[in-house]
mmCIF file of C-alpha atoms in Angstrom:
data_model
loop_
_atom_site.group_PDB
_atom_site.id
_atom_site.type_symbol
_atom_site.label_atom_id
_atom_site.label_comp_id
_atom_site.label_asym_id
_atom_site.label_seq_id
_atom_site.Cartn_x
_atom_site.Cartn_y
_atom_site.Cartn_z
ATOM 1 C CA MET A 1 -0.074 -0.054 -0.014
ATOM 2 C CA SER A 2 1.546 3.224 -1.151
ATOM 3 C CA ARG A 3 1.525 6.315 1.123
ATOM 4 C CA ARG A 4 0.931 9.592 -0.265
ATOM 5 C CA THR A 5 3.578 12.231 0.803
ATOM 6 C CA SER A 6 2.548 15.747 1.272
ATOM 7 C CA PRO A 7 5.064 18.457 0.279
ATOM 8 C CA VAL A 8 6.853 20.455 3.029
ATOM 9 C CA ILE A 9 5.624 23.646 1.637
ATOM 10 C CA PRO A 10 1.916 23.506 0.591
ATOM 11 C CA GLY A 11 0.599 25.306 -2.433
ATOM 12 C CA PHE A 12 3.009 24.366 -5.092
ATOM 13 C CA GLY A 13 0.622 25.652 -7.855
ATOM 14 C CA LEU A 14 -0.031 29.032 -6.261
ATOM 15 C CA THR A 15 3.641 29.607 -5.077
ATOM 16 C CA LEU A 16 4.883 28.786 -8.807
ATOM 17 C CA GLY A 17 2.197 30.986 -10.282
ATOM 18 C CA TYR A 18 3.112 33.726 -7.941
ATOM 19 C CA THR A 19 6.794 33.354 -8.705
ATOM 20 C CA LEU A 20 6.238 33.376 -12.529
ATOM 21 C CA VAL A 21 4.081 36.488 -12.288
ATOM 22 C CA TYR A 22 6.639 38.324 -10.120
ATOM 23 C CA LEU A 23 9.532 37.253 -12.509
ATOM 24 C CA SER A 24 7.613 38.286 -15.444
ATOM 25 C CA LEU A 25 6.587 41.849 -14.128
ATOM 26 C CA LEU A 26 10.035 42.580 -13.022
ATOM 27 C CA VAL A 27 12.299 40.814 -15.490
ATOM 28 C CA LEU A 28 10.577 39.286 -18.562
ATOM 29 C CA ILE A 29 8.110 41.802 -19.635
ATOM 30 C CA PRO A 30 10.704 45.040 -19.206
ATOM 31 C CA LEU A 31 13.366 43.165 -21.170
ATOM 32 C CA GLY A 32 10.782 41.999 -23.743
ATOM 33 C CA ALA A 33 9.566 45.390 -24.215
ATOM 34 C CA MET A 34 13.082 46.803 -24.951
ATOM 35 C CA PHE A 35 13.472 44.114 -27.743
ATOM 36 C CA VAL A 36 10.020 45.020 -29.105
ATOM 37 C CA HIS A 37 10.900 48.790 -29.140
ATOM 38 C CA ALA A 38 14.301 47.880 -30.735
ATOM 39 C CA ALA A 39 12.578 45.888 -33.249
ATOM 40 C CA GLN A 40 11.151 49.082 -34.695
ATOM 41 C CA LEU A 41 14.614 49.713 -36.368
ATOM 42 C CA THR A 42 15.583 48.028 -39.400
ATOM 43 C CA TRP A 43 18.849 45.771 -39.300
ATOM 44 C CA GLU A 44 20.757 48.540 -41.037
ATOM 45 C CA GLN A 45 19.639 51.255 -38.572
ATOM 46 C CA PHE A 46 20.301 49.021 -35.707
ATOM 47 C CA TRP A 47 23.765 48.087 -36.841
ATOM 48 C CA ALA A 48 24.651 51.679 -37.517
ATOM 49 C CA ILE A 49 23.688 52.582 -34.027
ATOM 50 C CA VAL A 50 25.598 49.868 -32.238
ATOM 51 C CA THR A 51 28.863 50.135 -34.599
ATOM 52 C CA ALA A 52 29.174 53.710 -34.121
ATOM 53 C CA PRO A 53 32.818 54.692 -33.153
ATOM 54 C CA ARG A 54 31.398 56.192 -29.782
ATOM 55 C CA VAL A 55 29.399 53.192 -28.876
ATOM 56 C CA LEU A 56 32.277 50.792 -29.460
ATOM 57 C CA ALA A 57 34.626 52.655 -27.556
ATOM 58 C CA ALA A 58 32.201 52.774 -24.488
ATOM 59 C CA LEU A 59 31.566 49.217 -25.054
ATOM 60 C CA LYS A 60 35.136 48.160 -25.150
ATOM 61 C CA LEU A 61 35.795 50.416 -22.009
ATOM 62 C CA SER A 62 32.723 48.950 -19.900
ATOM 63 C CA PHE A 63 33.438 45.306 -20.576
ATOM 64 C CA GLY A 64 37.388 45.810 -20.354
ATOM 65 C CA VAL A 65 37.288 47.623 -16.860
ATOM 66 C CA ALA A 66 34.468 45.261 -15.571
ATOM 67 C CA LEU A 67 36.577 42.238 -16.586
ATOM 68 C CA ALA A 68 39.711 43.779 -15.033
ATOM 69 C CA ALA A 69 38.020 44.597 -11.803
ATOM 70 C CA ALA A 70 36.547 41.209 -11.474
ATOM 71 C CA LEU A 71 39.899 39.486 -12.106
ATOM 72 C CA LEU A 72 41.464 41.693 -9.412
ATOM 73 C CA ASN A 73 38.612 40.931 -6.922
ATOM 74 C CA GLY A 74 39.213 37.306 -7.741
ATOM 75 C CA VAL A 75 42.483 37.494 -6.374
ATOM 76 C CA ILE A 76 41.806 40.057 -3.478
ATOM 77 C CA GLY A 77 38.505 38.518 -2.698
ATOM 78 C CA LEU A 78 40.223 35.105 -2.297
ATOM 79 C CA LEU A 79 42.871 36.413 -0.015
ATOM 80 C CA LEU A 80 40.238 38.147 2.196
ATOM 81 C CA ALA A 81 37.922 35.273 2.410
ATOM 82 C CA TRP A 82 40.976 33.071 3.272
ATOM 83 C CA VAL A 83 42.048 35.371 6.179
ATOM 84 C CA LEU A 84 38.595 35.830 7.607
ATOM 85 C CA VAL A 85 38.036 32.070 7.560
ATOM 86 C CA ARG A 86 41.319 30.711 8.565
ATOM 87 C CA TYR A 87 42.670 33.154 11.201
ATOM 88 C CA ARG A 88 41.290 34.884 14.239
ATOM 89 C CA PHE A 89 42.683 38.217 15.067
ATOM 90 C CA PRO A 90 41.771 41.426 16.811
ATOM 91 C CA GLY A 91 39.386 43.469 14.640
ATOM 92 C CA ARG A 92 38.347 40.490 12.534
ATOM 93 C CA LYS A 93 34.486 41.100 12.767
ATOM 94 C CA ILE A 94 35.123 44.808 12.081
ATOM 95 C CA ILE A 95 36.910 43.867 8.763
ATOM 96 C CA ASP A 96 34.188 41.380 8.003
ATOM 97 C CA ALA A 97 31.493 43.864 8.508
ATOM 98 C CA MET A 98 33.413 46.294 6.240
ATOM 99 C CA ILE A 99 33.357 43.721 3.387
ATOM 100 C CA ASP A 100 29.465 44.537 3.052
ATOM 101 C CA LEU A 101 29.958 48.354 3.063
ATOM 102 C CA PRO A 102 29.456 48.760 -0.740
ATOM 103 C CA PHE A 103 26.166 47.060 -0.353
ATOM 104 C CA ALA A 104 24.912 49.453 2.197
ATOM 105 C CA LEU A 105 26.687 52.664 0.881
ATOM 106 C CA PRO A 106 24.842 54.581 -1.857
ATOM 107 C CA THR A 107 27.054 54.117 -5.116
ATOM 108 C CA ALA A 108 26.989 57.600 -5.952
ATOM 109 C CA VAL A 109 28.441 58.469 -2.352
ATOM 110 C CA ALA A 110 31.154 55.906 -3.034
ATOM 111 C CA GLY A 111 32.013 57.522 -6.308
ATOM 112 C CA ILE A 112 32.227 61.103 -4.730
ATOM 113 C CA ALA A 113 34.537 59.772 -1.979
ATOM 114 C CA LEU A 114 36.724 57.852 -4.354
ATOM 115 C CA THR A 115 37.028 60.814 -6.716
ATOM 116 C CA ALA A 116 37.900 63.283 -3.649
ATOM 117 C CA LEU A 117 40.474 60.765 -2.737
ATOM 118 C CA TYR A 118 42.163 59.796 -6.060
ATOM 119 C CA ALA A 119 41.566 63.295 -7.987
ATOM 120 C CA PRO A 120 44.856 65.048 -8.924
ATOM 121 C CA LYS A 121 44.307 67.356 -5.834
ATOM 122 C CA GLY A 122 43.234 64.682 -3.398
ATOM 123 C CA LEU A 123 45.081 62.959 -0.719
ATOM 124 C CA ILE A 124 46.330 59.864 -2.701
ATOM 125 C CA GLY A 125 45.870 61.403 -6.315
ATOM 126 C CA SER A 126 48.410 64.130 -5.396
ATOM 127 C CA LEU A 127 50.969 61.595 -4.249
ATOM 128 C CA ALA A 128 50.352 59.631 -7.316
ATOM 129 C CA ALA A 129 50.687 62.754 -9.707
ATOM 130 C CA GLU A 130 54.203 63.414 -8.182
ATOM 131 C CA ILE A 131 55.339 60.155 -9.835
ATOM 132 C CA GLY A 132 53.501 60.760 -12.926
ATOM 133 C CA LEU A 133 50.510 58.523 -12.282
ATOM 134 C CA LYS A 134 47.048 59.879 -12.871
ATOM 135 C CA ILE A 135 44.183 57.728 -11.184
ATOM 136 C CA ALA A 136 41.018 59.697 -11.457
ATOM 137 C CA TYR A 137 39.322 60.363 -14.979
ATOM 138 C CA THR A 138 41.102 57.418 -16.352
ATOM 139 C CA PRO A 139 40.187 53.921 -17.052
ATOM 140 C CA LEU A 140 42.291 53.023 -13.907
ATOM 141 C CA GLY A 141 40.029 55.164 -11.742
ATOM 142 C CA ILE A 142 36.961 53.362 -13.007
ATOM 143 C CA THR A 143 38.617 50.064 -12.522
ATOM 144 C CA LEU A 144 39.326 51.259 -8.862
ATOM 145 C CA ALA A 145 35.513 52.139 -8.396
ATOM 146 C CA LEU A 146 34.290 48.835 -9.803
ATOM 147 C CA THR A 147 36.702 46.887 -7.695
ATOM 148 C CA PHE A 148 35.346 48.643 -4.456
ATOM 149 C CA VAL A 149 31.739 47.900 -5.653
ATOM 150 C CA THR A 150 31.988 44.403 -6.537
ATOM 151 C CA LEU A 151 34.409 43.188 -3.950
ATOM 152 C CA PRO A 152 31.695 41.662 -1.619
ATOM 153 C CA PHE A 153 30.322 39.286 -4.393
ATOM 154 C CA VAL A 154 33.558 37.375 -4.451
ATOM 155 C CA VAL A 155 34.303 37.354 -0.601
ATOM 156 C CA ARG A 156 30.841 36.322 0.201
ATOM 157 C CA THR A 157 30.645 33.619 -2.325
ATOM 158 C CA LEU A 158 33.891 31.968 -1.473
ATOM 159 C CA GLN A 159 33.596 32.210 2.526
ATOM 160 C CA PRO A 160 30.985 29.485 3.031
ATOM 161 C CA VAL A 161 33.029 27.107 0.772
ATOM 162 C CA LEU A 162 36.197 27.834 2.705
ATOM 163 C CA GLU A 163 34.340 27.192 5.963
ATOM 164 C CA ASP A 164 33.275 23.776 4.675
ATOM 165 C CA ILE A 165 36.696 22.689 3.726
ATOM 166 C CA PRO A 166 38.279 20.888 7.040
ATOM 167 C CA ARG A 167 41.672 21.949 7.964
ATOM 168 C CA GLU A 168 42.555 18.409 8.409
ATOM 169 C CA VAL A 169 42.499 17.876 4.585
ATOM 170 C CA GLU A 170 45.373 20.395 4.316
ATOM 171 C CA GLU A 171 47.259 19.004 7.167
ATOM 172 C CA ALA A 172 46.887 15.374 5.746
ATOM 173 C CA ALA A 173 48.325 16.641 2.343
ATOM 174 C CA ALA A 174 51.206 18.402 4.258
ATOM 175 C CA CYS A 175 51.929 15.291 6.208
ATOM 176 C CA LEU A 176 52.012 13.222 2.940
ATOM 177 C CA GLY A 177 54.848 15.701 1.759
ATOM 178 C CA ALA A 178 52.863 18.205 -0.371
ATOM 179 C CA LYS A 179 54.186 21.603 -0.562
ATOM 180 C CA PRO A 180 51.978 24.650 0.210
ATOM 181 C CA LEU A 181 51.598 25.404 -3.481
ATOM 182 C CA GLN A 182 50.666 21.779 -4.141
ATOM 183 C CA VAL A 183 48.138 21.797 -1.316
ATOM 184 C CA PHE A 184 46.402 24.698 -2.875
ATOM 185 C CA ARG A 185 46.587 23.466 -6.469
ATOM 186 C CA HIS A 186 45.491 19.900 -5.888
ATOM 187 C CA VAL A 187 43.352 20.088 -2.645
ATOM 188 C CA LEU A 188 41.901 23.581 -2.535
ATOM 189 C CA LEU A 189 41.683 24.885 -5.996
ATOM 190 C CA PRO A 190 39.238 22.100 -7.211
ATOM 191 C CA ALA A 191 36.743 22.861 -4.325
ATOM 192 C CA LEU A 192 37.027 26.602 -4.597
ATOM 193 C CA LEU A 193 36.955 27.014 -8.376
ATOM 194 C CA PRO A 194 33.232 26.712 -9.137
ATOM 195 C CA ALA A 195 32.662 29.160 -6.217
ATOM 196 C CA TRP A 196 35.408 31.257 -7.520
ATOM 197 C CA LEU A 197 33.766 31.505 -10.900
ATOM 198 C CA THR A 198 30.354 32.242 -9.544
ATOM 199 C CA GLY A 199 31.841 35.282 -7.559
ATOM 200 C CA PHE A 200 33.747 36.300 -10.645
ATOM 201 C CA ALA A 201 30.525 36.178 -12.786
ATOM 202 C CA LEU A 202 28.530 38.102 -10.350
ATOM 203 C CA ALA A 203 31.262 40.803 -9.946
ATOM 204 C CA PHE A 204 31.552 40.955 -13.628
ATOM 205 C CA ALA A 205 27.962 41.451 -14.369
ATOM 206 C CA ARG A 206 27.659 44.060 -11.591
ATOM 207 C CA GLY A 207 30.603 46.011 -13.026
ATOM 208 C CA ILE A 208 29.148 46.050 -16.580
ATOM 209 C CA GLY A 209 25.921 47.886 -15.556
ATOM 210 C CA GLU A 210 27.496 50.030 -12.662
ATOM 211 C CA TYR A 211 26.816 53.810 -12.970
ATOM 212 C CA GLY A 212 26.581 55.569 -9.643
ATOM 213 C CA SER A 213 30.156 54.939 -8.368
ATOM 214 C CA VAL A 214 31.816 55.401 -11.961
ATOM 215 C CA ILE A 215 30.091 58.616 -13.075
ATOM 216 C CA PHE A 216 32.236 60.836 -10.955
ATOM 217 C CA ILE A 217 35.583 59.383 -11.155
ATOM 218 C CA ALA A 218 35.461 58.465 -14.923
ATOM 219 C CA GLY A 219 35.511 62.021 -16.246
ATOM 220 C CA ASN A 220 32.998 61.025 -18.855
ATOM 221 C CA MET A 221 35.221 61.945 -22.021
ATOM 222 C CA PRO A 222 33.664 60.562 -25.018
ATOM 223 C CA MET A 223 36.039 58.006 -26.765
ATOM 224 C CA LYS A 224 38.247 57.857 -23.575
ATOM 225 C CA THR A 225 36.447 57.469 -20.274
ATOM 226 C CA GLU A 226 32.821 57.332 -21.252
ATOM 227 C CA ILE A 227 30.994 54.005 -20.092
ATOM 228 C CA LEU A 228 28.158 52.420 -21.808
ATOM 229 C CA PRO A 229 25.453 53.122 -19.180
ATOM 230 C CA LEU A 230 26.452 56.817 -19.366
ATOM 231 C CA LEU A 231 25.975 56.738 -23.155
ATOM 232 C CA ILE A 232 22.540 55.474 -22.741
ATOM 233 C CA MET A 233 21.590 58.234 -20.311
ATOM 234 C CA VAL A 234 23.049 60.661 -22.935
ATOM 235 C CA LYS A 235 20.768 59.205 -25.625
ATOM 236 C CA LEU A 236 17.879 59.520 -23.063
ATOM 237 C CA ASP A 237 18.743 62.984 -22.219
ATOM 238 C CA GLN A 238 18.533 63.711 -26.102
ATOM 239 C CA TYR A 239 15.259 61.945 -26.414
ATOM 240 C CA ASP A 240 16.779 59.430 -28.495
ATOM 241 C CA TYR A 241 14.834 56.563 -26.954
ATOM 242 C CA THR A 242 15.383 54.315 -30.027
ATOM 243 C CA GLY A 243 19.191 54.691 -29.932
ATOM 244 C CA ALA A 244 19.306 54.108 -26.197
ATOM 245 C CA THR A 245 17.017 50.903 -26.545
ATOM 246 C CA ALA A 246 19.550 49.681 -29.346
ATOM 247 C CA ILE A 247 22.497 50.187 -27.031
ATOM 248 C CA GLY A 248 20.682 48.520 -24.220
ATOM 249 C CA VAL A 249 19.929 45.497 -26.401
ATOM 250 C CA LEU A 250 23.547 45.271 -27.288
ATOM 251 C CA MET A 251 24.645 45.387 -23.810
ATOM 252 C CA LEU A 252 22.092 42.853 -22.672
ATOM 253 C CA VAL A 253 23.021 40.413 -25.573
ATOM 254 C CA VAL A 254 26.808 40.544 -24.917
ATOM 255 C CA SER A 255 26.258 40.217 -21.244
ATOM 256 C CA PHE A 256 24.264 37.313 -21.649
ATOM 257 C CA VAL A 257 26.554 35.530 -23.926
ATOM 258 C CA LEU A 258 29.536 36.156 -21.556
ATOM 259 C CA LEU A 259 27.682 34.945 -18.451
ATOM 260 C CA LEU A 260 26.326 32.008 -20.311
ATOM 261 C CA LEU A 261 29.935 30.965 -21.256
ATOM 262 C CA ILE A 262 31.078 31.442 -17.610
ATOM 263 C CA ASN A 263 27.900 29.293 -16.369
ATOM 264 C CA LEU A 264 28.900 26.556 -19.047
ATOM 265 C CA LEU A 265 32.541 26.564 -17.796
ATOM 266 C CA GLN A 266 31.520 26.264 -14.371
ATOM 267 C CA ARG A 267 29.006 23.422 -14.987
ATOM 268 C CA ARG A 268 31.794 21.552 -16.913
ATOM 269 C CA ILE A 269 34.203 22.005 -13.974
ATOM 270 C CA GLU A 270 31.705 20.848 -11.392
ATOM 271 C CA THR A 271 30.724 17.587 -13.452
ATOM 272 C CA PRO A 272 33.265 14.957 -12.703
#
């Protein structure tokens, strides 16, 4: 005689319907409307807009600095997560709380603070100017702002994974004669790599669309330090809604393809 089991959370049909409606209203319908609006353009018109030199320069800059910031945070975030998980020291909880500061701090405030600090007349910017290094109003300054904003994604993704790896595994590998680099490569890296790719993808995706923390430190010079979200805002200010939509579609498609490739790579790594 079979016994019917009830689900832990009742009302599957209702909750599924609510989820689909909620997702459609917030994500699917707005994105679909953007594609519908862009469909008013012919292919020649759309191609002329997205291949304009100013758009291509902004596209290259936005994706380039987002990639650089995500890679930089991949290293810094791993080190921070390792220190917070593996060591106990005074002030650890304060540092752990400060990791989430970019989530709580308005991005515009972060951009103003970074600009004041790294501008040619700022505290650090003036010191850098003495050795001939300009930080603010350059791609370096944009990368710095994106690194600040996207750091929590990598740290918070890696922390739970590191906490689940017993220290005894590392000690056993060391007792068998493995050097620290071999322990990291053959014991820790296989377990950390999927989570690292997830944190990298989240940081990369956030960096591509970041606006508030970048707008002040970028300088917004066309063909040099103009990011793609700012170019969309410029199109909207000029009432060029079709051009803004075309650039938004381009940004969405490129982002989706890159994130899809990262997810496929992550799935391939997780599959034994």
